[in-house]
XYZ file of N, CA, C and O in Angstrom:
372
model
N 0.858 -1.185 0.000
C 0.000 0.000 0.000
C 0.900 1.243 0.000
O 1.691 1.337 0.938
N 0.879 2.407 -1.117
C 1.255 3.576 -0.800
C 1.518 4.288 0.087
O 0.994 3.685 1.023
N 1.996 5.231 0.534
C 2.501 6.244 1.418
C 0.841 6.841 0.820
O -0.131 6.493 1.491
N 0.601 7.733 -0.449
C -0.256 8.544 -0.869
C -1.966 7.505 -0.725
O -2.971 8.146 -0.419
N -2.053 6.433 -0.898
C -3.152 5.708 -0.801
C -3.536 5.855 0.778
O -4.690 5.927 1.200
N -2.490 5.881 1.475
C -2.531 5.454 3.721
C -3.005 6.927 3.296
O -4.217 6.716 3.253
N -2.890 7.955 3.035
C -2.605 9.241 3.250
C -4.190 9.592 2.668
O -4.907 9.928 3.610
N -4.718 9.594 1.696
C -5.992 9.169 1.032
C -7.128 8.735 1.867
O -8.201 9.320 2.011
N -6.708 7.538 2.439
C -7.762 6.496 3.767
C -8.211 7.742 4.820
O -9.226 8.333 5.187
N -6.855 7.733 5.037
C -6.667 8.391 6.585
C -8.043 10.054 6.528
O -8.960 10.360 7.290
N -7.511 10.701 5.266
C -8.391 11.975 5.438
C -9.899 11.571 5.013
O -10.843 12.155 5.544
N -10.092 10.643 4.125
C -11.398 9.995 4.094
C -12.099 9.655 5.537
O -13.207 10.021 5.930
N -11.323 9.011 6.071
C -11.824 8.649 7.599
C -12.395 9.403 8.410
O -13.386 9.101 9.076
N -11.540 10.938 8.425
C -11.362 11.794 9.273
C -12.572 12.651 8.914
O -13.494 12.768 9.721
N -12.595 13.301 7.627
C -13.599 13.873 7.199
C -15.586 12.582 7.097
O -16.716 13.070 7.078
N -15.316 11.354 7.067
C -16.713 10.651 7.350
C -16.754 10.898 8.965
O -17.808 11.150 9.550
N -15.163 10.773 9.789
C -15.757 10.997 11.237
C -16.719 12.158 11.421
O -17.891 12.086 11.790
N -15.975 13.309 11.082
C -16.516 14.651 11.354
C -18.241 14.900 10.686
O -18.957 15.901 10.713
N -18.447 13.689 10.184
C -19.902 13.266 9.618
C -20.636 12.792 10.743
O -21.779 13.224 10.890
N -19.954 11.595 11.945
C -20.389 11.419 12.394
C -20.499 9.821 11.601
O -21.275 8.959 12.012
N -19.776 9.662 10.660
C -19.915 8.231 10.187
C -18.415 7.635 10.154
O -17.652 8.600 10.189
N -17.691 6.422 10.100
C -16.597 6.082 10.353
C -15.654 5.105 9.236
O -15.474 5.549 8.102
N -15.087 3.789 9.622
C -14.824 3.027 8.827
C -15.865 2.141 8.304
O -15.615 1.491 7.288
N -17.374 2.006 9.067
C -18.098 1.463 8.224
C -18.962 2.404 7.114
O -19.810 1.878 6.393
N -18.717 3.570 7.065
C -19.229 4.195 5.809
C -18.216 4.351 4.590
O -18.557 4.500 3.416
N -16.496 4.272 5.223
C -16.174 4.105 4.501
C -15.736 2.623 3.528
O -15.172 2.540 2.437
N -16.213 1.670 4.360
C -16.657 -0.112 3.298
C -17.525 0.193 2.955
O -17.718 -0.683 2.112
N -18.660 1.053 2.882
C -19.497 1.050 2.160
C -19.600 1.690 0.973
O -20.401 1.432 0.075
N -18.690 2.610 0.993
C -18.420 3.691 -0.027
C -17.496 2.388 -1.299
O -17.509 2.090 -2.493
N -16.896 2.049 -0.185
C -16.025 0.707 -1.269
C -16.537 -0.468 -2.078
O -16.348 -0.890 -3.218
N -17.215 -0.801 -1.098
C -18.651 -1.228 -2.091
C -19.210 -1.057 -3.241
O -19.142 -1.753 -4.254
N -19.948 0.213 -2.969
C -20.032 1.279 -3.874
C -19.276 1.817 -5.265
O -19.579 2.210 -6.392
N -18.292 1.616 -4.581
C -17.200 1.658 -5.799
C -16.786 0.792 -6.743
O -16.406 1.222 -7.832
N -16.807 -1.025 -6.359
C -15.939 -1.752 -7.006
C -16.593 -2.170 -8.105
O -15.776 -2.761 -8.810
N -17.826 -2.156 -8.682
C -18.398 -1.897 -9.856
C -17.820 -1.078 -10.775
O -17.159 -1.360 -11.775
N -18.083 -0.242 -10.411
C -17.066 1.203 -11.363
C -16.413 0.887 -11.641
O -16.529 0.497 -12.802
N -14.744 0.632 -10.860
C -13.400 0.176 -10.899
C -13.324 -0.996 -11.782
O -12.629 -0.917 -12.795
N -14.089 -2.286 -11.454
C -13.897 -2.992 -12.545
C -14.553 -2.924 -13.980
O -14.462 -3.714 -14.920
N -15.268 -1.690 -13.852
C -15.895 -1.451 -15.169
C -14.984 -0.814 -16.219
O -15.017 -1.075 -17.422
N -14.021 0.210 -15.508
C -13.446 1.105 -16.071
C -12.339 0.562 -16.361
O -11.931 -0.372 -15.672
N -11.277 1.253 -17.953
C -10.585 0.468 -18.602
C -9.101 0.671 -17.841
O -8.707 1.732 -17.355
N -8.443 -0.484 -17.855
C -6.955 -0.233 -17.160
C -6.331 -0.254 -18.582
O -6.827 -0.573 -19.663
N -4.658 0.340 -18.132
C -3.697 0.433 -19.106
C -2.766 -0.804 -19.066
O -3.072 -1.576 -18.157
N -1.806 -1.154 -19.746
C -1.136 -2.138 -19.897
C -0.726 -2.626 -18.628
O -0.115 -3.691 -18.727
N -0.862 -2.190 -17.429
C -0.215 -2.707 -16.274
C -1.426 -3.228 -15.450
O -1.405 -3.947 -14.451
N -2.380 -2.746 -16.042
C -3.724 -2.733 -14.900
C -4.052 -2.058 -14.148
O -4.740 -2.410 -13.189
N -3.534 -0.519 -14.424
C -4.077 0.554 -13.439
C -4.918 1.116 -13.931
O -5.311 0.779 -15.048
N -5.327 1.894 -13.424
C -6.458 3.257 -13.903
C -5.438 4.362 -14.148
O -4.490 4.654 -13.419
N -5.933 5.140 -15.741
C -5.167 6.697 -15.339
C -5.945 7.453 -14.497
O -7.097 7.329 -14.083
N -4.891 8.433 -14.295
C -5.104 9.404 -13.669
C -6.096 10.532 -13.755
O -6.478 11.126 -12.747
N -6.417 10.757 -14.700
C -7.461 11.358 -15.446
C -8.846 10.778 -15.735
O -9.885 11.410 -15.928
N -8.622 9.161 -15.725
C -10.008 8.328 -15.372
C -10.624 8.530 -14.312
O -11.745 9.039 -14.336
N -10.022 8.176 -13.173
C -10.081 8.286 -11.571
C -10.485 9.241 -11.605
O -11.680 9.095 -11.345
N -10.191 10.697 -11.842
C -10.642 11.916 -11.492
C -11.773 12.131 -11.963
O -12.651 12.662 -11.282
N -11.951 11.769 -13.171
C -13.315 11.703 -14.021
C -14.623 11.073 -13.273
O -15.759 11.532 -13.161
N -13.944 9.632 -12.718
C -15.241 8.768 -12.199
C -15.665 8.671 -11.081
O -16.757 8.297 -10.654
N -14.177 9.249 -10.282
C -15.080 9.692 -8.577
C -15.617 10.773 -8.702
O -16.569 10.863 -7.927
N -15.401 12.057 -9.590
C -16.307 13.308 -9.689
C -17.583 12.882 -9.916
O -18.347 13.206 -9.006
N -18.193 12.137 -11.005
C -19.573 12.074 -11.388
C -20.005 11.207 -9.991
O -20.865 11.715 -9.272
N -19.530 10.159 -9.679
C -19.501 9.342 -8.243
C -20.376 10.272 -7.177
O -21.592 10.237 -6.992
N -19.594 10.936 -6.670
C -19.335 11.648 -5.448
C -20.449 12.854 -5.786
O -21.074 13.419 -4.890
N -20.585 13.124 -7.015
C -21.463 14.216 -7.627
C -23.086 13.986 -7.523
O -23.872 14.836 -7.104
N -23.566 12.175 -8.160
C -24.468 12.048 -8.431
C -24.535 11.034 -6.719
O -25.566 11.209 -6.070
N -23.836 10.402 -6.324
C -24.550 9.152 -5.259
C -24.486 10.918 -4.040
O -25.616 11.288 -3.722
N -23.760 11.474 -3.696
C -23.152 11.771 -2.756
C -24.123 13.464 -2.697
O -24.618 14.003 -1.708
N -24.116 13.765 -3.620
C -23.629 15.646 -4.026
C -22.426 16.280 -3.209
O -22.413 17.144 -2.333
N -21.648 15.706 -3.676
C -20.309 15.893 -2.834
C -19.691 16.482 -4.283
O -19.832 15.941 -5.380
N -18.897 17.854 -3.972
C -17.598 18.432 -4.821
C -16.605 18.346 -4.235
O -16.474 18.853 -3.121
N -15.460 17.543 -4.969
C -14.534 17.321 -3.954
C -13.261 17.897 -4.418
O -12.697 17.267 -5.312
N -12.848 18.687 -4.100
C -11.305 19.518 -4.277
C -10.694 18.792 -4.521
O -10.239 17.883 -3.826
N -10.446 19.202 -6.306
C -9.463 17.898 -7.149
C -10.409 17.473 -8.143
O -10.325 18.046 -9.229
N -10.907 16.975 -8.065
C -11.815 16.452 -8.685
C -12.663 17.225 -9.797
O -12.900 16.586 -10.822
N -13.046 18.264 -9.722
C -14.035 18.973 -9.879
C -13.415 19.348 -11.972
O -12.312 19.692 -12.396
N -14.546 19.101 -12.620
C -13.701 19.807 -13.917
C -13.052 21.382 -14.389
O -12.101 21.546 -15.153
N -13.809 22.402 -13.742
C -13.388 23.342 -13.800
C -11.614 23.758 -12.856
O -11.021 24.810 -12.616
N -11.340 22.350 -12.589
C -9.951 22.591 -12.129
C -9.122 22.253 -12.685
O -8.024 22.282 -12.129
N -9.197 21.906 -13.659
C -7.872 22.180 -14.650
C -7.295 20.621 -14.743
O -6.426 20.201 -15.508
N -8.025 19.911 -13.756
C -7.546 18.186 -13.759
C -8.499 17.776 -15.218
O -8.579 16.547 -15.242
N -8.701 17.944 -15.549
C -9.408 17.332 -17.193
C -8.719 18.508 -18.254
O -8.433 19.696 -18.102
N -8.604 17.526 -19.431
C -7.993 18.527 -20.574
C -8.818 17.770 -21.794
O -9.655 16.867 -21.795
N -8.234 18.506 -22.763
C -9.617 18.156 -23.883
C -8.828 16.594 -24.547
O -9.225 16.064 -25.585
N -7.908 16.161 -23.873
C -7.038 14.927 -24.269
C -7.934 13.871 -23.532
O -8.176 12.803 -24.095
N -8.297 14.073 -22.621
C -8.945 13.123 -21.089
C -9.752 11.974 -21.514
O -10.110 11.718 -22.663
N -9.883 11.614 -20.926
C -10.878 9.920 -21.641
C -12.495 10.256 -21.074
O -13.452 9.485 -21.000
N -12.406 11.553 -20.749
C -13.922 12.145 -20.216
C -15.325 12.003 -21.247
O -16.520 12.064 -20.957
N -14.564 11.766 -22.701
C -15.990 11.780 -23.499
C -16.128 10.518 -23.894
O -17.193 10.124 -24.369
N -14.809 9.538 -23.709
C -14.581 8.157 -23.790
C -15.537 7.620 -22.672
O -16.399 6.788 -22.957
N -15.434 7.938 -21.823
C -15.620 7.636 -20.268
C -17.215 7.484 -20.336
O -17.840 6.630 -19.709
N -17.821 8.512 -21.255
C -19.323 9.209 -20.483
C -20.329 7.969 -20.471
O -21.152 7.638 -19.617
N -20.060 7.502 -21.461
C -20.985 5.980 -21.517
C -20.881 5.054 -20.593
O -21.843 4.393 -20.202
N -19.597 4.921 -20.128
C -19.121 3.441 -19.399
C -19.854 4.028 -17.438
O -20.637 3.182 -17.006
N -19.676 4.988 -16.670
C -19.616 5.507 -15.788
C -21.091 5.891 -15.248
O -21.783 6.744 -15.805
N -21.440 5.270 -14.263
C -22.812 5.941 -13.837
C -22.886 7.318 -13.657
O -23.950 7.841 -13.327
């Protein structure tokens, strides 16, 4: 596991605490997720880009959640007109 993934968990945690919800909202969120993840296309190694990820937790977090999440968001400059965002629009709830 990453240094940046522990680092990821950890403020997820912190910010569902301050919800008042904990590590079981965040298995649930994971849940939630692993549909997506295996829906969405990996590159020769089997990762996700970087620009996918950003793409599919925004609509994610947008439509299950109404959550905008710093980073994420398109008007931040993390999508470019290269992005797999119009690739993406079909595959992604």
């Amino acid at each position: 596991e990453s240094v940046v993934a522990r680092a990821v968990e950890q403020t997820l945690l912190s910010e569902l605490s301050a919800l008042g919800q904990g590590r079981g909202a965040m298995l649930e969120l994971l849940e939630e997720l692993r549909p997506m993840y295996d829906a969405l296309p990996k590159n020769m190694h089997g990762k996700l880009e970087a620009s996918t990820v950003r793409y599919a937790l925004h609509r994610f977090f947008v439509q299950k959640r109404g959550w905008y999440v710093k980073g994420l968001e398109p008007a931040g400059g993390a999508w470019s007109e290269s992005s797999p965002a119009s690739v993406m629009k079909d595959r992604v709830p």
